[in-house]
Short mmCIF file of C-alpha atoms and ligand atoms in Angstrom, two decimals:
data_model
loop_
_atom_site.label_atom_id
_atom_site.label_comp_id
_atom_site.label_asym_id
_atom_site.label_seq_id
_atom_site.Cartn_x
_atom_site.Cartn_y
_atom_site.Cartn_z
CA MET A 1 92.02 -56.00 113.41
CA THR A 2 94.49 -54.90 110.81
CA LEU A 3 93.60 -53.34 107.48
CA LYS A 4 92.66 -55.76 104.73
CA VAL A 5 92.26 -54.67 101.14
CA TYR A 6 90.92 -56.48 98.13
CA ASN A 7 93.74 -56.81 95.65
CA THR A 8 92.63 -57.08 92.02
CA LEU A 9 95.96 -58.77 91.27
CA THR A 10 95.22 -61.78 93.50
CA ARG A 11 91.41 -61.45 93.61
CA LYS A 12 91.68 -61.77 97.38
CA LYS A 13 91.41 -59.64 100.48
CA GLU A 14 94.91 -59.34 101.82
CA GLU A 15 96.44 -57.83 104.90
CA PHE A 16 97.84 -54.42 104.08
CA VAL A 17 101.54 -54.25 104.83
CA PRO A 18 103.24 -51.07 103.60
CA ILE A 19 106.70 -51.23 102.11
CA GLU A 20 107.95 -48.78 104.71
CA PRO A 21 106.27 -48.88 108.12
CA GLY A 22 104.02 -45.89 108.73
CA LYS A 23 104.19 -44.70 105.12
CA VAL A 24 101.99 -45.29 102.11
CA LYS A 25 102.90 -44.62 98.50
CA MET A 26 99.70 -44.32 96.55
CA TYR A 27 99.00 -43.52 92.91
CA VAL A 28 95.59 -43.05 91.32
CA CYS A 29 95.20 -42.52 87.58
CA GLY A 30 93.77 -39.08 86.97
CA PRO A 31 91.66 -37.59 84.22
CA THR A 32 92.34 -36.67 80.64
CA VAL A 33 91.67 -32.97 80.90
CA TYR A 34 89.55 -32.30 77.83
CA ASN A 35 86.16 -31.96 79.47
CA TYR A 36 84.33 -31.25 82.72
CA ILE A 37 84.10 -34.31 84.92
CA HIS A 38 80.81 -36.15 85.37
CA ILE A 39 79.36 -37.76 88.46
CA GLY A 40 80.82 -41.16 87.49
CA ASN A 41 84.32 -39.69 87.56
CA GLY A 42 83.43 -38.52 91.06
CA ARG A 43 83.44 -42.11 92.31
CA PRO A 44 87.19 -42.82 92.17
CA VAL A 45 87.91 -39.24 93.19
CA ILE A 46 85.81 -39.53 96.36
CA PHE A 47 86.60 -43.15 97.15
CA PHE A 48 90.37 -42.77 96.96
CA ASP A 49 90.15 -39.51 98.91
CA VAL A 50 88.45 -41.52 101.66
CA VAL A 51 91.12 -44.24 101.46
CA ARG A 52 93.79 -41.61 101.81
CA ARG A 53 91.98 -39.81 104.67
CA TYR A 54 91.42 -43.11 106.47
CA LEU A 55 95.07 -44.11 106.18
CA GLU A 56 96.03 -40.70 107.53
CA SER A 57 93.60 -41.13 110.41
CA GLN A 58 95.47 -44.35 111.20
CA ASN A 59 98.67 -42.30 111.37
CA TYR A 60 100.12 -43.28 108.02
CA GLU A 61 102.00 -40.63 106.16
CA VAL A 62 100.45 -40.84 102.70
CA ASN A 63 102.21 -39.74 99.55
CA TYR A 64 99.24 -39.40 97.21
CA ILE A 65 100.00 -38.81 93.55
CA THR A 66 97.39 -38.46 90.85
CA ASN A 67 98.26 -37.36 87.34
CA PHE A 68 96.76 -35.24 84.59
CA THR A 69 96.81 -36.59 81.05
CA ASP A 70 97.30 -33.27 79.33
CA VAL A 71 98.17 -34.50 75.85
CA ASP A 72 96.63 -37.36 73.85
CA ASP A 73 94.37 -37.93 70.84
CA LYS A 74 91.22 -36.73 72.63
CA MET A 75 93.00 -33.57 73.76
CA ILE A 76 94.24 -32.87 70.24
CA ARG A 77 90.78 -33.37 68.71
CA LYS A 78 89.03 -31.25 71.33
CA ALA A 79 91.60 -28.44 71.07
CA GLU A 80 90.98 -28.37 67.33
CA GLU A 81 87.22 -28.22 67.85
CA MET A 82 87.55 -25.37 70.32
CA ALA A 83 90.21 -23.62 68.23
CA VAL A 84 92.63 -23.43 71.15
CA SER A 85 96.06 -24.96 71.69
CA VAL A 86 96.43 -28.24 73.59
CA PRO A 87 98.12 -26.48 76.57
CA GLU A 88 95.34 -23.89 76.70
CA LEU A 89 92.73 -26.64 76.70
CA ALA A 90 94.62 -28.42 79.49
CA GLU A 91 94.83 -25.28 81.64
CA THR A 92 91.09 -24.72 81.36
CA PHE A 93 90.09 -28.23 82.34
CA ILE A 94 92.76 -28.75 85.00
CA ALA A 95 91.46 -25.64 86.75
CA ALA A 96 87.89 -26.88 86.34
CA PHE A 97 88.79 -30.34 87.66
CA LEU A 98 90.50 -28.94 90.75
CA GLU A 99 87.58 -26.62 91.39
CA ASP A 100 85.11 -29.49 91.04
CA ILE A 101 86.89 -31.89 93.35
CA GLN A 102 87.48 -29.17 95.93
CA SER A 103 83.76 -28.49 95.92
CA LEU A 104 83.37 -32.17 96.85
CA GLY A 105 85.67 -31.74 99.83
CA VAL A 106 88.46 -33.80 98.27
CA HIS A 107 91.81 -33.07 99.85
CA ASP A 108 94.62 -31.87 97.59
CA ALA A 109 96.90 -34.61 96.31
CA THR A 110 100.52 -34.47 97.37
CA LEU A 111 101.26 -33.78 93.71
CA ASN A 112 99.41 -33.68 90.37
CA PRO A 113 102.12 -34.32 87.78
CA ARG A 114 101.35 -33.77 84.11
CA VAL A 115 102.45 -35.69 81.05
CA THR A 116 103.89 -32.59 79.39
CA GLU A 117 106.14 -31.98 82.39
CA ASN A 118 107.53 -35.50 82.17
CA ILE A 119 108.32 -36.00 78.50
CA GLN A 120 112.02 -36.64 79.12
CA GLU A 121 111.26 -39.27 81.79
CA ILE A 122 108.77 -40.90 79.41
CA ILE A 123 111.30 -40.96 76.56
CA ASP A 124 113.90 -42.45 78.91
CA PHE A 125 111.43 -45.12 79.97
CA ILE A 126 110.62 -46.05 76.39
CA ALA A 127 114.32 -46.07 75.51
CA ALA A 128 114.94 -48.53 78.35
CA LEU A 129 112.20 -50.78 76.98
CA VAL A 130 113.65 -50.62 73.46
CA GLU A 131 117.07 -51.36 74.90
CA LYS A 132 115.74 -54.48 76.61
CA ASP A 133 113.93 -55.56 73.48
CA PHE A 134 110.51 -55.08 75.09
CA ALA A 135 109.70 -52.40 72.53
CA TYR A 136 110.28 -51.81 68.83
CA GLU A 137 110.10 -48.90 66.51
CA ALA A 138 107.92 -48.92 63.42
CA ARG A 139 107.81 -45.87 61.15
CA GLY A 140 108.17 -43.32 63.90
CA ASP A 141 105.87 -45.13 66.32
CA VAL A 142 107.18 -47.26 69.17
CA TYR A 143 105.22 -50.32 70.32
CA TYR A 144 105.40 -52.58 73.35
CA ARG A 145 106.21 -56.19 72.47
CA THR A 146 103.58 -57.98 74.59
CA SER A 147 104.75 -61.44 73.54
CA LYS A 148 108.01 -60.87 75.40
CA PHE A 149 106.39 -60.09 78.73
CA THR A 150 105.31 -63.49 80.01
CA ASP A 151 103.15 -62.02 82.76
CA TYR A 152 101.05 -60.00 80.33
CA GLY A 153 97.42 -60.47 81.38
CA LYS A 154 98.14 -61.25 85.05
CA LEU A 155 96.05 -58.36 86.40
CA SER A 156 93.02 -58.83 84.17
CA LYS A 157 93.47 -62.61 84.28
CA GLN A 158 93.63 -63.18 80.55
CA ASN A 159 96.31 -64.92 78.58
CA LEU A 160 97.69 -63.70 75.30
CA GLU A 161 95.77 -66.25 73.29
CA GLU A 162 92.47 -65.21 74.82
CA LEU A 163 93.40 -61.63 74.19
CA GLN A 164 94.20 -62.36 70.57
CA HIS A 165 90.89 -64.09 69.97
CA GLY A 166 88.70 -62.46 72.56
CA ILE A 167 88.92 -58.81 71.72
CA ARG A 168 88.82 -57.05 68.48
CA ILE A 169 91.85 -54.88 68.18
CA GLU A 170 92.34 -52.85 65.07
CA VAL A 171 94.80 -54.54 62.78
CA ASP A 172 97.75 -52.30 62.20
CA GLU A 173 100.49 -53.57 59.93
CA ARG A 174 103.07 -51.66 61.94
CA LYS A 175 102.47 -53.93 64.94
CA GLU A 176 104.05 -57.36 65.31
CA ASN A 177 100.98 -58.50 67.26
CA PRO A 178 97.52 -56.96 67.42
CA GLN A 179 97.67 -56.63 71.22
CA ASP A 180 100.96 -54.72 71.17
CA PHE A 181 100.29 -51.18 72.34
CA VAL A 182 101.74 -47.85 71.43
CA LEU A 183 104.39 -46.18 73.62
CA TRP A 184 105.29 -43.32 71.32
CA LYS A 185 103.16 -41.94 68.51
CA ALA A 186 104.65 -40.18 65.50
CA ALA A 187 103.13 -36.72 65.08
CA LYS A 188 100.92 -36.04 62.08
CA PRO A 189 101.49 -32.70 60.37
CA GLY A 190 100.23 -29.83 62.51
CA GLU A 191 99.99 -31.89 65.72
CA ILE A 192 101.74 -30.98 68.95
CA TYR A 193 105.04 -32.90 69.23
CA TRP A 194 108.28 -33.41 71.10
CA ASP A 195 111.59 -34.54 69.64
CA SER A 196 112.65 -38.06 70.50
CA PRO A 197 115.14 -40.71 69.31
CA TRP A 198 112.28 -41.98 67.08
CA GLY A 199 111.43 -38.62 65.59
CA GLN A 200 108.78 -36.04 66.43
CA GLY A 201 105.83 -37.38 68.37
CA ARG A 202 104.04 -37.72 71.69
CA PRO A 203 103.65 -40.41 74.35
CA GLY A 204 101.00 -43.13 74.16
CA TRP A 205 98.62 -43.20 77.11
CA HIS A 206 99.87 -46.04 79.34
CA ILE A 207 103.53 -45.07 79.49
CA GLU A 208 102.95 -41.81 81.41
CA CYS A 209 101.86 -43.61 84.57
CA SER A 210 104.83 -45.98 84.53
CA ALA A 211 107.19 -43.03 84.15
CA MET A 212 105.48 -40.87 86.77
CA VAL A 213 105.07 -43.63 89.35
CA ARG A 214 108.76 -44.43 89.11
CA LYS A 215 109.82 -40.78 89.21
CA TYR A 216 107.59 -39.60 92.05
CA LEU A 217 107.12 -42.74 94.16
CA GLY A 218 109.72 -45.34 93.21
CA GLU A 219 109.97 -48.77 91.60
CA THR A 220 107.35 -50.47 93.76
CA ILE A 221 104.47 -48.63 95.38
CA ASP A 222 101.90 -49.70 97.94
CA ILE A 223 98.56 -48.85 96.35
CA HIS A 224 97.65 -48.25 92.73
CA GLY A 225 94.07 -47.29 92.06
CA GLY A 226 91.47 -46.30 89.51
CA GLY A 227 88.08 -47.21 88.12
CA GLN A 228 87.55 -50.86 87.19
CA ASP A 229 87.62 -50.08 83.46
CA LEU A 230 91.29 -49.20 83.90
CA THR A 231 92.23 -52.78 84.87
CA PHE A 232 92.52 -53.63 81.19
CA PRO A 233 94.21 -52.42 79.16
CA HIS A 234 95.60 -49.45 81.09
CA HIS A 235 96.88 -51.04 84.28
CA GLU A 236 97.85 -54.26 82.54
CA CYS A 237 100.05 -52.19 80.23
CA GLU A 238 101.48 -50.17 83.12
CA ILE A 239 102.56 -53.42 84.79
CA ALA A 240 104.10 -54.72 81.55
CA GLN A 241 106.09 -51.52 81.08
CA THR A 242 107.28 -51.03 84.63
CA GLU A 243 108.05 -54.62 85.51
CA ALA A 244 109.93 -55.19 82.25
CA VAL A 245 112.22 -52.29 83.11
CA THR A 246 112.60 -52.63 86.89
CA GLY A 247 112.15 -56.37 87.39
CA HIS A 248 110.04 -55.57 90.49
CA PRO A 249 106.29 -55.53 91.11
CA MET A 250 104.87 -52.14 90.17
CA ALA A 251 102.38 -52.04 93.05
CA ASN A 252 101.62 -54.40 95.91
CA TYR A 253 97.89 -53.67 96.01
CA TRP A 254 95.71 -52.85 93.01
CA LEU A 255 92.37 -51.30 93.95
CA HIS A 256 89.50 -50.67 91.54
CA ASN A 257 86.15 -49.03 92.13
CA ALA A 258 82.99 -50.28 90.42
CA PHE A 259 80.90 -48.03 88.23
CA LEU A 260 78.22 -45.51 88.97
CA ASN A 261 75.05 -45.90 86.87
CA ILE A 262 72.22 -43.45 86.35
CA ASP A 263 68.68 -44.74 86.76
CA ASN A 264 70.07 -48.27 86.34
CA GLU A 265 71.63 -47.45 83.00
CA LYS A 266 75.23 -47.06 82.08
CA MET A 267 76.20 -43.44 81.80
CA SER A 268 77.05 -42.83 78.20
CA LYS A 269 77.38 -40.15 75.62
CA SER A 270 74.91 -41.86 73.31
CA LEU A 271 72.24 -41.99 76.03
CA GLY A 272 72.98 -38.38 76.89
CA ASN A 273 72.39 -39.15 80.57
CA GLY A 274 75.65 -37.77 81.95
CA ILE A 275 75.53 -35.21 84.75
CA LEU A 276 78.44 -32.91 85.43
CA ILE A 277 79.71 -32.51 88.99
CA ARG A 278 79.55 -28.74 88.60
CA ASP A 279 75.86 -28.89 87.68
CA LEU A 280 75.04 -31.32 90.46
CA VAL A 281 76.57 -29.25 93.26
CA LYS A 282 74.43 -26.31 92.23
CA GLN A 283 71.40 -28.42 93.10
CA ILE A 284 72.42 -30.47 96.10
CA LYS A 285 74.88 -30.12 98.94
CA PRO A 286 78.19 -31.71 97.91
CA GLN A 287 78.21 -33.57 101.23
CA VAL A 288 75.02 -35.34 100.17
CA PHE A 289 76.78 -36.58 97.05
CA ARG A 290 79.75 -37.79 99.11
CA PHE A 291 77.42 -39.53 101.53
CA PHE A 292 75.59 -41.15 98.64
CA MET A 293 78.89 -42.36 97.13
CA LEU A 294 79.98 -43.88 100.42
CA SER A 295 76.63 -45.53 101.07
CA ALA A 296 77.66 -48.46 98.85
CA HIS A 297 80.81 -50.53 99.01
CA TYR A 298 83.27 -49.28 96.42
CA ARG A 299 83.42 -52.65 94.65
CA ASN A 300 79.66 -52.74 94.13
CA PRO A 301 77.90 -50.87 91.37
CA LEU A 302 76.02 -47.83 92.61
CA ASN A 303 72.86 -46.41 91.15
CA PHE A 304 72.29 -42.67 90.98
CA SER A 305 68.65 -41.61 91.03
CA ASP A 306 66.48 -38.91 92.56
CA GLU A 307 65.29 -41.46 95.07
CA SER A 308 68.76 -42.58 96.16
CA LEU A 309 69.88 -38.96 96.51
CA LYS A 310 66.83 -38.16 98.60
CA GLN A 311 67.59 -41.08 100.88
CA ALA A 312 71.16 -39.88 101.23
CA ALA A 313 70.00 -36.34 102.01
CA ASN A 314 67.62 -37.57 104.72
CA ALA A 315 70.18 -39.86 106.32
CA LEU A 316 72.85 -37.20 106.28
CA GLU A 317 70.47 -34.67 107.79
CA ARG A 318 70.10 -36.91 110.84
CA ILE A 319 73.86 -36.87 111.33
CA GLN A 320 74.18 -33.15 110.67
CA ASN A 321 71.31 -32.33 113.04
CA ALA A 322 72.87 -34.37 115.80
CA TYR A 323 76.18 -32.58 115.24
CA ASP A 324 74.59 -29.12 115.27
CA ASN A 325 72.65 -30.05 118.35
CA MET A 326 75.87 -31.13 120.09
CA LYS A 327 77.44 -27.79 119.25
CA HIS A 328 74.47 -25.89 120.63
CA ARG A 329 74.28 -27.90 123.80
CA LEU A 330 78.01 -27.64 124.36
CA ALA A 331 77.65 -23.88 124.71
CA THR A 332 75.13 -24.22 127.50
CA ALA A 333 76.13 -27.45 129.23
CA SER A 334 75.91 -27.12 132.95
CA ALA A 335 76.46 -30.51 134.61
CA THR A 336 79.80 -30.99 136.35
CA GLY A 337 81.89 -33.87 137.63
CA GLU A 338 83.35 -36.89 135.88
CA VAL A 339 81.98 -38.16 132.58
CA GLU A 340 80.30 -41.48 133.27
CA ALA A 341 82.35 -44.53 132.32
CA GLU A 342 79.31 -45.87 130.52
CA ILE A 343 79.64 -43.08 127.97
CA THR A 344 83.35 -43.52 127.37
CA ASP A 345 82.93 -47.30 127.08
CA LYS A 346 80.17 -46.92 124.50
CA LEU A 347 82.19 -44.41 122.50
CA GLN A 348 85.15 -46.72 122.48
CA ALA A 349 83.02 -49.60 121.21
CA ILE A 350 81.52 -47.44 118.46
CA SER A 351 84.92 -46.16 117.42
CA LYS A 352 86.22 -49.73 117.22
CA GLN A 353 83.22 -50.73 115.14
CA PHE A 354 83.99 -47.93 112.65
CA VAL A 355 87.67 -48.87 112.40
CA ASP A 356 86.88 -52.58 112.04
CA LYS A 357 84.55 -51.85 109.14
CA MET A 358 86.99 -49.54 107.41
CA ASN A 359 89.70 -52.13 107.97
CA ASP A 360 87.52 -54.61 106.14
CA ASP A 361 88.40 -53.38 102.66
CA PHE A 362 87.04 -49.87 103.30
CA ASN A 363 83.50 -50.98 104.01
CA THR A 364 82.05 -47.48 104.16
CA PRO A 365 78.34 -48.47 104.28
CA ASP A 366 78.96 -50.49 107.43
CA ALA A 367 81.24 -47.83 108.88
CA ILE A 368 78.36 -45.37 108.41
CA THR A 369 76.25 -47.67 110.59
CA ALA A 370 78.72 -46.93 113.39
CA VAL A 371 78.19 -43.22 112.75
CA PHE A 372 74.44 -43.71 113.22
CA ASP A 373 75.04 -45.66 116.42
CA LEU A 374 77.00 -42.69 117.68
CA VAL A 375 74.26 -40.30 116.64
CA ALA A 376 71.62 -42.40 118.42
CA GLU A 377 73.67 -42.44 121.61
CA ALA A 378 74.35 -38.73 121.45
CA ASN A 379 70.71 -37.90 120.81
CA LEU A 380 69.65 -39.94 123.83
CA TYR A 381 72.18 -38.16 125.97
CA LEU A 382 71.19 -34.72 124.71
CA GLN A 383 67.56 -35.35 125.63
CA GLN A 384 68.55 -34.97 129.25
CA GLU A 385 67.77 -31.69 130.93
CA ARG A 386 71.31 -31.05 132.07
CA VAL A 387 74.28 -32.22 130.08
CA HIS A 388 77.96 -32.36 130.86
CA ALA A 389 80.25 -30.30 128.61
CA ASP A 390 83.00 -32.93 128.65
CA ALA A 391 80.55 -35.62 127.60
CA VAL A 392 79.13 -33.53 124.76
CA LYS A 393 82.68 -32.80 123.70
CA LEU A 394 83.48 -36.51 123.59
CA TYR A 395 80.49 -37.20 121.35
CA MET A 396 81.46 -34.30 119.11
CA GLU A 397 85.09 -35.28 118.88
CA GLN A 398 84.15 -38.83 117.96
CA LEU A 399 81.84 -37.62 115.21
CA GLU A 400 84.53 -35.24 113.96
CA ALA A 401 87.04 -38.09 113.95
CA PHE A 402 84.71 -40.17 111.76
CA ASP A 403 84.21 -37.16 109.56
CA ALA A 404 87.95 -36.68 109.10
CA THR A 405 87.67 -39.88 107.04
CA LEU A 406 84.24 -39.44 105.45
CA GLY A 407 84.05 -35.67 104.89
CA ILE A 408 80.26 -35.52 105.06
CA LEU A 409 79.56 -32.84 107.67
CA SER A 410 78.91 -29.23 106.75
CA GLN A 411 81.55 -27.11 108.39
CA GLN A 412 80.10 -23.74 107.46
CA ALA A 413 79.17 -21.34 110.26
CA ASP A 414 76.19 -22.78 112.00
CA GLU A 415 73.66 -20.07 111.67
CA LEU A 416 70.25 -20.74 113.07
CA LEU A 417 67.49 -20.73 110.52
CA ASP A 418 64.39 -18.66 111.21
CA GLU A 419 62.25 -21.71 111.85
CA GLU A 420 64.86 -23.13 114.24
CA ILE A 421 64.72 -19.89 116.20
CA GLU A 422 60.92 -19.91 116.33
CA GLN A 423 60.97 -23.52 117.45
CA LEU A 424 63.45 -22.76 120.23
CA ILE A 425 61.28 -19.86 121.39
CA VAL A 426 58.24 -22.11 121.56
CA GLU A 427 60.26 -24.68 123.49
CA ARG A 428 61.47 -21.99 125.87
CA THR A 429 57.95 -20.76 126.54
CA GLU A 430 56.83 -24.31 127.23
CA SER A 431 59.82 -24.97 129.46
CA ARG A 432 58.92 -21.93 131.52
CA LYS A 433 55.30 -23.00 131.78
CA SER A 434 56.40 -26.39 133.09
CA LYS A 435 58.89 -24.65 135.40
CA ASN A 436 61.85 -26.26 133.65
CA TRP A 437 63.95 -23.16 134.32
CA ALA A 438 67.25 -24.84 133.47
CA ARG A 439 66.16 -25.63 129.91
CA ALA A 440 64.55 -22.22 129.48
CA ASP A 441 67.79 -20.53 130.53
CA GLU A 442 69.81 -22.82 128.31
CA ILE A 443 67.74 -21.80 125.29
CA ARG A 444 68.00 -18.10 126.15
CA ASP A 445 71.81 -18.44 126.45
CA LEU A 446 72.02 -20.32 123.19
CA LEU A 447 70.03 -17.66 121.37
CA THR A 448 72.15 -14.89 122.89
CA GLU A 449 75.28 -16.70 121.83
CA LYS A 450 73.93 -16.86 118.27
CA GLY A 451 73.20 -13.15 118.33
CA ILE A 452 69.42 -13.52 118.65
CA PHE A 453 67.69 -11.11 121.01
CA LEU A 454 64.30 -11.74 122.58
CA GLU A 455 61.86 -9.05 123.45
CA ASP A 456 58.68 -9.48 125.50
CA THR A 457 55.84 -7.58 123.90
CA PRO A 458 52.11 -7.52 124.66
CA GLN A 459 51.69 -9.60 121.48
CA GLY A 460 54.13 -12.22 122.71
CA ILE A 461 57.83 -12.77 122.23
CA ARG A 462 59.52 -11.04 119.32
CA TRP A 463 63.03 -11.80 118.19
CA ARG A 464 65.65 -10.02 116.13
CA ARG A 465 69.20 -10.74 114.99
CA LYS A 466 72.08 -8.64 116.26
P1 AMP B 501 87.54 -41.23 82.02
O1 AMP B 501 86.78 -39.97 82.05
O2 AMP B 501 86.80 -42.34 81.31
O3 AMP B 501 88.96 -41.08 81.61
O4 AMP B 501 87.61 -41.75 83.55
C1 AMP B 501 88.33 -41.12 84.57
C2 AMP B 501 88.20 -41.98 85.83
O5 AMP B 501 86.81 -42.10 86.19
C3 AMP B 501 88.67 -43.42 85.65
O6 AMP B 501 89.27 -43.87 86.87
C4 AMP B 501 87.41 -44.19 85.36
O7 AMP B 501 87.52 -45.53 85.72
C5 AMP B 501 86.42 -43.47 86.23
N1 AMP B 501 85.05 -43.55 85.76
C6 AMP B 501 84.55 -43.15 84.57
N2 AMP B 501 83.23 -43.36 84.49
C7 AMP B 501 82.85 -43.89 85.68
C8 AMP B 501 81.60 -44.32 86.24
N3 AMP B 501 80.44 -44.23 85.56
N4 AMP B 501 81.60 -44.83 87.49
C9 AMP B 501 82.74 -44.93 88.21
N5 AMP B 501 83.94 -44.53 87.74
C10 AMP B 501 84.01 -44.02 86.50
ZN1 ZN B 502 97.48 -44.77 84.85
#
């Protein structure tokens, strides 16, 4: 089965065909860097990381660009509040953002371009729109002339009339039409500015992505992504800008993730129910949060609660335990000979199941079912007295291959916890009593390998770490 993705532009699942075979050009709108990110922002960050990892696992070379909006009205207001400059504010929150997403195991983007590094490209883009009559200047501002772009509304499936009547847009006498949007904003006294053909000012929000996509990826890209709230107006405006200038589709596939709610409520400033990623990862393992995010399909809303996190933690623990167990048994495996065909056949079927589910519009909850099938098979196998190193390795490699996409396993040194050691010692004593020497030896070897030494004393077995 080939990869199918749900395209917001057509409201259909479509076969994914990249522009260039084996390569994917992908752009995801990044944050405005005026604050720490909250758990809702984590959803696009984690989901598109998984998309990118999955494409790479399928041998695509992925050029993954995600931007930083490092100047806009919110940045200017916040910098004023904090009595710092806009660039200082940006530095602080770009560093914090990168730290936060790294803590979630998100792979680095190919590039994180910033608005302030692309002012000339943005001005050139606006100038091209003015030149083609798709934009007009009004007292130092420049606006996009939506009435001239006949496809305006094609992504969010609204026509201009509906837009005019349906949404309340502030009336601004500088605009020809209320739904026209700003490309360049004249600077007010004291505000950060750049010189332009229209005077001193700064870019509007939407234009940066059109300019950066074209500069870093080209006129048409494969995948453009973001949270569903970006469909309108942000992505609609990006399409209007880019397609007016280039005459080509901006992106072939538009992907949007649904929202994360907290305790079945929208996360909002007024409710004060936001949770920062950096606070969350102090309390739970970041992998649990990733697992939780991937436990729902990205186009379905997801509810964050203590209960749902607990469920995620329990489920993930089963996977992690199986993985740790595989590692332990690998060290002491003793069976020899060929790995049974039954095992390789089962692994192949499970691997296919995972790929089929991911190919079905990145159906991570169903793909995770394949991970549990693998875990169940591996656990059954590991219950045997003697295991084959090559077989254990196959189970491990399969789990690691799944994890290359999901990023949910803990990779830190697998130290044995005190209670795990005690439990192994009890098991060893029982194995000896029942004359299961092979298992008893296996446990002794495992403990030695982990630097745990056993000592027979009149009071029983004592242990110490090296
Ligand atoms: P913002 O902080 O609103 O600029 O959003 C940055 C990114 O996070 C955008 O792609 C939003 O669509 C996304 N986003 C914001 N809030 C949520 C949420 N509660 N659930 C899922 N995505 C969100
Ligand atoms: Zn954007």
